[in-house]
Coordinates of C-alpha atoms in Angstrom, one line a residue:
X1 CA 21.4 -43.2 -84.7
X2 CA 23.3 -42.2 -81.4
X3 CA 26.6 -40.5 -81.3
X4 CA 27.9 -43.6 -79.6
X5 CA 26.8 -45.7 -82.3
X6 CA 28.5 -43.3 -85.1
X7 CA 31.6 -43.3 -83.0
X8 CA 31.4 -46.9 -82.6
X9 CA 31.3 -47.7 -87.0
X10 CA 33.9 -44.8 -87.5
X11 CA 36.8 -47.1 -87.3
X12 CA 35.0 -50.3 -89.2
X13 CA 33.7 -48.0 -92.2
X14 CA 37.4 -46.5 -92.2
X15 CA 39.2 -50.2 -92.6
X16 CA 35.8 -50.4 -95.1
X17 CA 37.2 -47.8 -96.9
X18 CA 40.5 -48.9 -96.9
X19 CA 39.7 -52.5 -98.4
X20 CA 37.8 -51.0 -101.3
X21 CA 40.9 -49.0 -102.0
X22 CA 42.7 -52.4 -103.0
X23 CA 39.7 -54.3 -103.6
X24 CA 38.1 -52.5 -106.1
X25 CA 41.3 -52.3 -108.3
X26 CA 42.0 -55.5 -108.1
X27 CA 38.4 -56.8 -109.0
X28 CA 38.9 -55.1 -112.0
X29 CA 42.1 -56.9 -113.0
X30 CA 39.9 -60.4 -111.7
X31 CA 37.7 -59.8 -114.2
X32 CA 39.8 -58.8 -116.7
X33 CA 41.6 -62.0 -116.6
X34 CA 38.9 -64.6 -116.0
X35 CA 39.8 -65.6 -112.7
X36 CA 36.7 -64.5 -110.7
X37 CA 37.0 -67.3 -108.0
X38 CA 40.9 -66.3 -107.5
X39 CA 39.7 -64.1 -104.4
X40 CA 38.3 -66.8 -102.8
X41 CA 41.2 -69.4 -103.4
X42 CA 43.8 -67.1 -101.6
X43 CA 41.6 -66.0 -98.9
X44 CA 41.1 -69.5 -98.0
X45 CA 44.3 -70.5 -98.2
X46 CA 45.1 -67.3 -95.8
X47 CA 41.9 -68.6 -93.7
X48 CA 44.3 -71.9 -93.6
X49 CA 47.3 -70.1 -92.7
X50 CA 45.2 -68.5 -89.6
X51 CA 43.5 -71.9 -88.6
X52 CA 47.3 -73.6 -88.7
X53 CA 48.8 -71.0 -86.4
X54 CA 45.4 -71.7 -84.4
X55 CA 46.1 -75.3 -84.2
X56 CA 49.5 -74.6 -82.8
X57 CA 48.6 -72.5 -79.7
X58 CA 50.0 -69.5 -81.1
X59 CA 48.5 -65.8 -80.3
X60 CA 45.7 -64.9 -82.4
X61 CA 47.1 -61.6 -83.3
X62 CA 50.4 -62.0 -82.9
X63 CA 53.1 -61.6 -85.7
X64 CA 53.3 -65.4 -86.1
X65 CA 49.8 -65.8 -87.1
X66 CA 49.9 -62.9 -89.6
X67 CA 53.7 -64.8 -90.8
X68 CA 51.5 -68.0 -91.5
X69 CA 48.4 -66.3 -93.2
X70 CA 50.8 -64.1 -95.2
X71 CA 53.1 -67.8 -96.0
X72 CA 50.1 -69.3 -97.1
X73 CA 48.5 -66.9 -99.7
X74 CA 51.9 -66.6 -101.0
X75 CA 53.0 -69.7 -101.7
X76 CA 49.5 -70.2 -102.6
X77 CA 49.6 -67.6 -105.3
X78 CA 53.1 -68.2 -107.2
X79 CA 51.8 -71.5 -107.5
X80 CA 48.6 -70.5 -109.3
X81 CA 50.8 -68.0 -111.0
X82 CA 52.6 -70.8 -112.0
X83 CA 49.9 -72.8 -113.2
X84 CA 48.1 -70.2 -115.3
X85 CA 51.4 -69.6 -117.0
X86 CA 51.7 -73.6 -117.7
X87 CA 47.9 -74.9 -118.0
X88 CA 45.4 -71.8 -119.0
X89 CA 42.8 -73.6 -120.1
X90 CA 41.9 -75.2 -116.9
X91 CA 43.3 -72.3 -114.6
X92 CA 39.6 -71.8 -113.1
X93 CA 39.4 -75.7 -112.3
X94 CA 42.4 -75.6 -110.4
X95 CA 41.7 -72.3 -108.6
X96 CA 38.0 -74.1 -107.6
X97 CA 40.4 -77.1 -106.3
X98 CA 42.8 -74.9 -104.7
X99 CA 39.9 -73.8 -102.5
X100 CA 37.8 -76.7 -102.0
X101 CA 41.1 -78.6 -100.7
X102 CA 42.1 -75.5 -98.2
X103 CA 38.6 -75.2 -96.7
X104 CA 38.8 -79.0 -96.2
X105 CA 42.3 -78.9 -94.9
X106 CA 41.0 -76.1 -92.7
X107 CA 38.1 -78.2 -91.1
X108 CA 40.1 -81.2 -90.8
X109 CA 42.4 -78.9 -88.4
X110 CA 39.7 -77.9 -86.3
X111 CA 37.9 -80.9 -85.8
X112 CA 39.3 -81.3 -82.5
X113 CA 38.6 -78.1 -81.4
X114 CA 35.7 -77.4 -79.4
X115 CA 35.4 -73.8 -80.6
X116 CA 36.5 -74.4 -84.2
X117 CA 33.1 -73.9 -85.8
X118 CA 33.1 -70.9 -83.9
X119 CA 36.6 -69.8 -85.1
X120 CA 36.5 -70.5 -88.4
X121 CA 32.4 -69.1 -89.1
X122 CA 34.1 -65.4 -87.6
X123 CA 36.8 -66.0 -90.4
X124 CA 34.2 -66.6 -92.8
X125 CA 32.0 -63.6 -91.6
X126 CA 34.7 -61.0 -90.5
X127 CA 34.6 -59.5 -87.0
X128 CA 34.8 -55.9 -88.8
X129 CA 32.7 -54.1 -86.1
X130 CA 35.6 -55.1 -83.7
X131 CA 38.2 -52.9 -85.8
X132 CA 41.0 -50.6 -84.1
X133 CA 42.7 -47.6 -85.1
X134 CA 45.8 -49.6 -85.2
X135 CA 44.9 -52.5 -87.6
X136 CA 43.7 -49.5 -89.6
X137 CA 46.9 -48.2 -89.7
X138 CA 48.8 -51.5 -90.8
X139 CA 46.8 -52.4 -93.6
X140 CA 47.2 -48.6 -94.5
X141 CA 50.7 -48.6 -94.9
X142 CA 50.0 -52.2 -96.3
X143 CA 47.7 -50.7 -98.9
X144 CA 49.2 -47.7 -99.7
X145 CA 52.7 -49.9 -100.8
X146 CA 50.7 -52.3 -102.7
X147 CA 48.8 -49.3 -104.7
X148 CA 52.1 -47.4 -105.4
X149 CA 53.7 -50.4 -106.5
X150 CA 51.0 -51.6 -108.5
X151 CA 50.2 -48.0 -110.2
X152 CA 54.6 -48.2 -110.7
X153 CA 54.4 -51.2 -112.6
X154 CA 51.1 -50.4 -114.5
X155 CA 50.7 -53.2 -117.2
X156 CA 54.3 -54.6 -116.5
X157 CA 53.1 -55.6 -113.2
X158 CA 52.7 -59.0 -114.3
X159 CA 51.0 -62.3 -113.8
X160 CA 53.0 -63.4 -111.0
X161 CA 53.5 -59.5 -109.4
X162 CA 49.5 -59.6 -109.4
X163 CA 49.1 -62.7 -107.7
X164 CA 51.7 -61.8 -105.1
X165 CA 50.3 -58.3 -104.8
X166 CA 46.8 -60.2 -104.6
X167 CA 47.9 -62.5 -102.1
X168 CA 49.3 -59.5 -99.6
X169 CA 46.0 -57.7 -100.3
X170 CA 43.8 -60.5 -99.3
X171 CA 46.0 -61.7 -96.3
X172 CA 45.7 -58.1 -94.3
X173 CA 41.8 -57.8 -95.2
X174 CA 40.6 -61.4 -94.7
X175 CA 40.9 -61.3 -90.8
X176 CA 40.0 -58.4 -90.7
X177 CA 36.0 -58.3 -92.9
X178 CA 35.9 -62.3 -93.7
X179 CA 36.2 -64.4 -96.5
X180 CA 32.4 -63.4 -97.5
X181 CA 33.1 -59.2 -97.7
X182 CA 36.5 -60.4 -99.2
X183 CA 34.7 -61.5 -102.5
X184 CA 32.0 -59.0 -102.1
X185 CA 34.4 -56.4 -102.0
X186 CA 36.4 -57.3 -104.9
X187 CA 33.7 -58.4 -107.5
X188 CA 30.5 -56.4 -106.5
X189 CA 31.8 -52.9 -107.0
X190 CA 34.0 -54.5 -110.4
X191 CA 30.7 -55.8 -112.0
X192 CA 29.0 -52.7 -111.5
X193 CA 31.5 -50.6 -113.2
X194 CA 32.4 -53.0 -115.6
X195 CA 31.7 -51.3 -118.9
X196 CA 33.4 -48.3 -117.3
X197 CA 36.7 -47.4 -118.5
X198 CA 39.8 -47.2 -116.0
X199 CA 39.2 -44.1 -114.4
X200 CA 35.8 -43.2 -114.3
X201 CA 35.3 -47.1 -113.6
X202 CA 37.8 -46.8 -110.4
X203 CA 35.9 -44.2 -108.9
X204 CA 32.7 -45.0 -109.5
X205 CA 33.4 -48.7 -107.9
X206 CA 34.7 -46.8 -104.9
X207 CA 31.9 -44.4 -104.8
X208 CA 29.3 -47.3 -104.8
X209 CA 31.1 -49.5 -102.1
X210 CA 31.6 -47.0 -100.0
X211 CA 27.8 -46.5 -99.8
X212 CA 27.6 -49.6 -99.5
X213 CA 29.3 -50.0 -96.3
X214 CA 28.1 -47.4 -95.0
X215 CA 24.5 -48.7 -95.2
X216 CA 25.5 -52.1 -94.3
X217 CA 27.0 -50.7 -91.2
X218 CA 23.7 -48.6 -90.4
X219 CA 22.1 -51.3 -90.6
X220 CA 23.6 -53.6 -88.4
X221 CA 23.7 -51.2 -85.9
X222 CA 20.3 -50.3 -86.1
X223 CA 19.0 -54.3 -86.9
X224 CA 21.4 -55.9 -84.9
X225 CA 22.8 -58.0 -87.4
X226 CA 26.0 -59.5 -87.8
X227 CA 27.6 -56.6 -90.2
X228 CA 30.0 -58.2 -92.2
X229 CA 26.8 -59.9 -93.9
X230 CA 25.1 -57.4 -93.8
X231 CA 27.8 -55.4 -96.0
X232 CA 27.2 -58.2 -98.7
X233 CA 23.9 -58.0 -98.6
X234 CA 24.3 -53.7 -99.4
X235 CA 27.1 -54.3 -101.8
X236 CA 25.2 -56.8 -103.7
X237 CA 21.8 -54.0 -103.6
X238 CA 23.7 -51.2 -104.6
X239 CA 25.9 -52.7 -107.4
X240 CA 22.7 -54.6 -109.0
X241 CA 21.3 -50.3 -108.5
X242 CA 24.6 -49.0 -110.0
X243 CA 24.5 -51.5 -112.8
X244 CA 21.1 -51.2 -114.1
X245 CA 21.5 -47.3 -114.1
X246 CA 24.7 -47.0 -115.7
X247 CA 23.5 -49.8 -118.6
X248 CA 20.3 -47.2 -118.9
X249 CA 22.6 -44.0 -119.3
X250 CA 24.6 -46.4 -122.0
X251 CA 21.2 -46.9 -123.6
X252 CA 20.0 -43.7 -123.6
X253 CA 23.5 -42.4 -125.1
X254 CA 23.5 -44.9 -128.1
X255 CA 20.4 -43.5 -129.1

């Protein structure tokens, strides 16, 4: 690979890094609670956000747009928050509803649009290869707040502090890598390590999605494929690889 291609994935692989940061912690805490389709719920309802904005005229990347993603996975989440706290025993249905009636709302806004299926398929895929420095540094600072706040409120954080420190999560990395890498990145790396504990299980989930974006990158540079699926794809290889091994060292350690 060319040094104008290496230059060229630097930045993406650096905001890939800086997703899994989040991501991977908060897969954990998905899957610790049950709520594996959560992710996709609040990314859709930040897709929505993004798509509304759209719908009124108003710059794609201007602080307006980011105002009505951000509005959107918010309210979003205190009212799932809500609901897990008054109806648990059907909080998965209504997460499933939350995003089945978002994606519809979503379409319906776009139908007029000649480009919407374009718009909303680069929303769904992520335009990652397009990342700048500066977008890097946002969800940085972004990040680095919602890691210090969630490691200062450890297991007082809360059902509704999660979902609101979800929701900002989600909102900064879904325009960014795409509804598709948004799940990926959460639940890939989490499933892998699952039977870890805490910290070895944090690292390790880093450790495995960092490979993998780095060989989904390589690979769409090299292939020409789009790359945000083709970061799935990796993620999916490597934590099916990580896995298998790390049930086989369990094995071999019981005996």
């Amino acid at each position: 690979m060319s040094l104008t291609a290496l230059d060229l994935l630097l930045w993406p692989f650096i905001v890939g890094l800086l997703v899994l940061a989040t991501h991977v912690p908060l897969g954990r805490r998905v899957l610790a609670r049950g709520i594996i389709f959560l992710d996709l719920a609040v990314a859709q309802l930040a897709v929505l956000g993004v798509v509304a904005a759209h719908a009124l005229d108003l710059a794609a990347d201007g602080w307006p747009t980011q105002l009505a993603a951000a509005a959107a996975a918010l309210i979003g989440a205190t009212l799932l928050a809500g609901c897990e706290r008054r109806w648990p025993q059907i909080q998965e249905a209504l997460i499933g509803s939350t995003f089945v009636v978002a994606a519809s709302a979503a379409v319906l806004l776009l139908a007029g649009d000649p480009h919407g299926g374009e718009h909303l398929a680069e929303l769904l895929s992520g335009q990652i290869l397009w990342a700048t420095p500066a977008q890097a540094i946002r969800i940085a600072a972004l990040y680095g707040a919602l890691l210090a706040f969630m490691a200062w409120r450890g297991e007082r954080l809360g059902g509704l502090g999660f979902y609101l420190a979800f929701a900002l999560a989600i909102t900064a990395s879904v325009q960014l890598v795409g509804v598709y890498l948004v799940f990926a990145s959460l639940i890939l790396p989490a499933l892998a390590v699952r039977g870890l504990p805490s910290g070895s299980g944090l690292r390790a989930g880093w450790a495995m999605g960092a490979l993998a974006y780095a060989a989904g990158l390589a690979a769409s540079a090299r292939l020409d494929w789009p790359a945000g699926p083709a970061i799935v794809i990796a993620l999916a290889g490597f934590a099916l690889l990580a896995g298998t091994l790390l049930r086989l060292a369990a094995s071999r350690g019981q005996r």
